[in-house]
Amino acid sequence: DAGVTQSPTHLIKTRGQQVTLRCSPKSGHDTVSWYQQALGQGPQFIFQYYEEEERQRGNFPDRFSGHQFPNYSSELNVNALLLGDSALYLCASSTGPRTTDTQYFGPGTRLTVL
Amino acid sequence: DQQVKQNSPSLSVQEGRISILNCDYTNSMFDYFLWYKKYPAEGPTFLISISSIKDKNEDGRFTVFLNKSAKHLSLHIVPSQPGDSAVYFCAYRLGGADGLTFGKGTHLIIQP
């Protein structure tokens, strides 16, 4: 049973460019959350998708957007990249958006913005 | 403004002894706490959770204690094993669609 998978593993972009990161949830999961982990920090919540809709959003600008597909997979898009967007981007999936639903994390995508 | 603080960036413990990782929080409205473990090049792995209506939850070698009056959370690992060497994050969750809010993490090193 595959866990949460993310692609690509690593990515290098330049300032001003746009990037798309992809996530496939664990089998049986229908809820996907995205997090940004800067160096030396804990993961920070970006947003959560459930039933193909953004349900909740953390303190991130509109440059960060997402999408969830009918098969529950998800994309994170970041426009107009800044140097400060360099981080590990983590996707987490769960069986629902309830408080007690355990979130399972993928290995992340390492984004470097030059 | 950190709502969840892990004040020890690192902790070194001898194999077989108890490891105690600490976490302080500011908002008494938090109602669900979790601990995650992270190895390099992997995503965080869920360890154990506790609801604010409880003060203790145990799962094998891992026990989480919640002291609501002190707004303090701790994770005890007994006995510590070499595979426990990792970064440990405490986190809380306010509501269903809310994401997790993490502390900065504590790097636990288990010495042989």
Coordinates of C-alpha atoms in Angstrom, one line a residue:
Chain A
D1 CA 0.0 0.0 0.0
A2 CA 1.7 3.2 -1.2
G3 CA 1.8 6.0 1.2
V4 CA 1.7 9.7 0.3
T5 CA 3.8 10.4 -2.8
Q6 CA 5.1 13.7 -4.0
S7 CA 6.8 14.9 -7.2
P8 CA 9.3 16.1 -8.1
T9 CA 11.8 15.4 -5.3
H10 CA 13.9 18.5 -6.0
L11 CA 13.3 21.6 -8.0
I12 CA 15.4 24.7 -8.8
K13 CA 13.7 27.8 -10.1
T14 CA 14.6 31.5 -10.5
R15 CA 12.8 34.5 -9.0
G16 CA 9.6 35.4 -10.8
Q17 CA 9.0 32.0 -12.2
Q18 CA 6.0 29.8 -11.4
V19 CA 6.1 26.2 -10.0
T20 CA 3.7 23.3 -9.7
L21 CA 4.1 20.6 -7.1
R22 CA 2.1 17.4 -7.1
C23 CA 0.8 15.0 -4.4
S24 CA -0.9 11.7 -4.4
P25 CA -2.6 10.8 -1.2
K26 CA -2.4 7.5 0.7
S27 CA -4.9 4.9 -0.6
G28 CA -8.3 5.5 1.0
H29 CA -7.6 9.2 1.9
D30 CA -9.7 12.0 0.5
T31 CA -8.3 15.1 2.2
V32 CA -5.0 16.8 1.3
S33 CA -3.1 19.5 3.2
W34 CA 0.0 21.4 2.1
Y35 CA 2.7 22.7 4.4
Q36 CA 5.9 24.7 3.9
Q37 CA 8.9 23.9 6.1
A38 CA 11.7 26.5 6.0
L39 CA 15.1 25.6 7.3
G40 CA 15.2 25.2 11.0
Q41 CA 11.5 25.7 11.4
G42 CA 8.5 23.5 11.8
P43 CA 6.1 22.9 9.0
Q44 CA 3.6 25.8 8.4
F45 CA 0.1 25.1 7.1
I46 CA -0.7 26.5 3.7
F47 CA -4.2 25.1 2.9
Q48 CA -6.4 22.0 3.0
Y49 CA -8.5 20.5 0.2
Y50 CA -11.5 18.3 0.7
E51 CA -14.2 17.4 -1.9
E52 CA -12.1 19.4 -4.4
E53 CA -12.5 22.6 -2.5
E54 CA -10.1 24.7 -0.4
R55 CA -11.5 24.3 3.1
Q56 CA -9.1 26.3 5.2
R57 CA -6.1 28.5 4.5
G58 CA -3.1 29.5 6.6
N59 CA -1.3 32.8 6.5
F60 CA 0.0 32.6 2.9
P61 CA -0.5 35.1 0.1
D62 CA -2.6 34.5 -3.0
R63 CA 0.5 33.6 -4.9
F64 CA 0.0 30.2 -3.4
S65 CA -2.9 28.3 -4.9
G66 CA -4.0 24.8 -5.2
H67 CA -6.3 22.3 -6.8
Q68 CA -7.7 18.9 -5.9
F69 CA -8.7 16.4 -8.6
P70 CA -11.6 13.9 -8.6
N71 CA -9.1 11.1 -7.7
Y72 CA -8.1 13.1 -4.6
S73 CA -4.6 14.0 -5.9
S74 CA -3.6 17.6 -5.5
E75 CA -1.4 20.3 -6.9
L76 CA 0.3 23.3 -5.2
N77 CA 1.0 26.3 -7.5
V78 CA 3.3 29.1 -6.5
N79 CA 3.5 32.2 -8.8
A80 CA 6.0 35.0 -8.9
L81 CA 8.6 33.0 -6.9
L82 CA 10.6 34.9 -4.2
L83 CA 13.9 33.8 -2.7
G84 CA 12.0 33.3 0.6
D85 CA 9.8 30.6 -1.1
S86 CA 12.8 28.3 -0.9
A87 CA 11.7 25.5 1.4
L88 CA 10.6 21.9 1.8
Y89 CA 7.0 21.6 0.7
L90 CA 5.1 18.8 2.4
C91 CA 1.8 17.2 1.5
A92 CA -0.3 15.4 4.0
S93 CA -3.3 13.3 3.5
S94 CA -6.1 12.0 5.9
T95 CA -9.4 10.2 5.7
G96 CA -11.3 13.4 6.4
P97 CA -11.0 17.0 7.6
R98 CA -12.0 16.2 11.2
T99 CA -9.8 17.2 14.1
T100 CA -8.9 13.6 15.0
D101 CA -8.1 12.4 11.5
T102 CA -4.4 11.6 11.5
Q103 CA -2.4 13.3 8.8
Y104 CA 0.1 11.2 7.0
F105 CA 3.0 13.1 5.3
G106 CA 4.9 12.5 2.1
P107 CA 8.6 13.0 1.8
G108 CA 8.3 16.5 0.5
T109 CA 9.6 18.5 -2.5
R110 CA 12.7 20.6 -1.9
L111 CA 12.2 23.9 -3.8
T112 CA 15.2 26.2 -4.3
V113 CA 14.7 29.7 -5.7
L114 CA 17.7 31.4 -7.1
Chain B
D1 CA 4.5 35.0 17.5
Q2 CA 5.0 31.4 18.3
Q3 CA 1.9 29.7 19.7
V4 CA 3.7 26.4 20.3
K5 CA 7.3 26.6 21.7
Q6 CA 9.9 23.9 21.9
N7 CA 12.6 25.6 23.8
S8 CA 15.3 22.8 23.4
P9 CA 16.7 22.7 19.9
S10 CA 18.5 19.5 20.8
L11 CA 18.6 16.8 23.5
S12 CA 21.2 14.0 24.0
V13 CA 20.1 10.9 25.9
Q14 CA 21.9 7.6 26.6
E15 CA 20.4 4.4 25.1
G16 CA 18.0 2.7 27.5
R17 CA 17.3 5.8 29.6
I18 CA 14.2 8.0 29.4
S19 CA 13.9 10.8 26.9
I20 CA 11.7 13.7 27.8
L21 CA 10.7 16.3 25.2
N22 CA 8.9 19.4 26.2
C23 CA 6.5 21.8 24.5
D24 CA 4.7 25.0 25.8
Y25 CA 1.7 26.5 24.3
T26 CA -0.1 29.9 24.7
N27 CA -3.7 29.4 23.7
S28 CA -6.0 27.6 26.2
M29 CA -8.5 27.0 23.4
F30 CA -6.2 24.4 21.8
D31 CA -8.1 21.1 22.0
Y32 CA -6.0 18.5 20.3
F33 CA -2.2 18.0 20.5
L34 CA 0.1 15.7 18.5
W35 CA 3.7 14.6 18.4
Y36 CA 5.4 13.9 15.1
K37 CA 8.9 12.4 14.4
K38 CA 10.9 13.3 11.4
Y39 CA 14.0 11.6 9.9
P40 CA 16.2 13.3 7.3
A41 CA 14.8 13.1 3.8
E42 CA 11.4 11.8 5.0
G43 CA 8.1 13.5 5.9
P44 CA 7.0 13.7 9.5
T45 CA 5.5 10.5 11.0
F46 CA 2.7 10.6 13.5
L47 CA 3.6 9.3 16.9
I48 CA 0.9 10.0 19.4
S49 CA -1.9 12.4 20.2
I50 CA -3.9 13.7 23.2
S51 CA -7.2 15.5 23.5
S52 CA -7.4 18.4 25.9
I53 CA -10.0 16.5 28.0
K54 CA -7.2 14.0 29.0
D55 CA -4.0 14.5 30.9
K56 CA -2.2 11.4 29.7
N57 CA -2.1 9.0 26.7
E58 CA 0.2 6.0 26.4
D59 CA 1.2 3.9 23.4
G60 CA 4.0 1.4 23.9
R61 CA 7.2 3.2 24.8
F62 CA 5.6 6.6 24.2
T63 CA 3.6 8.6 26.7
V64 CA 2.3 12.1 26.3
F65 CA 1.4 14.2 29.3
L66 CA -0.7 17.3 29.2
N67 CA -0.6 19.9 32.0
K68 CA -3.4 22.4 31.1
S69 CA -2.8 24.7 34.1
A70 CA 0.9 25.1 33.0
K71 CA 0.0 25.0 29.3
H72 CA 2.7 22.4 28.9
L73 CA 3.0 19.2 26.9
S74 CA 5.6 16.5 27.2
L75 CA 6.6 13.3 25.4
H76 CA 8.3 10.5 27.4
I77 CA 10.1 7.7 25.5
V78 CA 11.1 4.8 27.7
P79 CA 13.5 3.1 27.1
S80 CA 15.2 5.2 24.4
Q81 CA 16.5 3.3 21.4
P82 CA 19.0 4.3 18.7
G83 CA 16.2 4.4 16.1
D84 CA 14.5 7.2 18.2
S85 CA 17.2 9.6 17.0
A86 CA 15.2 12.1 15.0
V87 CA 13.6 15.6 15.1
Y88 CA 10.4 15.6 17.2
F89 CA 7.7 18.2 16.6
C90 CA 4.8 19.0 18.9
A91 CA 1.7 20.3 17.1
Y92 CA -1.9 21.4 17.9
R93 CA -5.1 21.5 15.9
L94 CA -8.0 23.8 16.6
G95 CA -10.7 22.5 14.4
G96 CA -11.5 20.1 11.7
A97 CA -10.4 21.9 8.6
D98 CA -7.6 23.7 10.3
G99 CA -4.1 22.6 9.6
L100 CA -1.7 21.5 12.2
T101 CA 0.5 24.2 13.9
F102 CA 3.9 22.9 14.6
G103 CA 6.7 23.9 17.0
K104 CA 10.3 24.3 15.7
G105 CA 11.3 20.8 16.7
T106 CA 13.8 19.2 19.1
H107 CA 16.6 17.1 17.7
L108 CA 16.8 14.0 19.9
I109 CA 20.2 12.1 19.8
I110 CA 20.4 8.7 21.4
Q111 CA 23.9 7.9 22.5
P112 CA 25.0 4.2 22.6

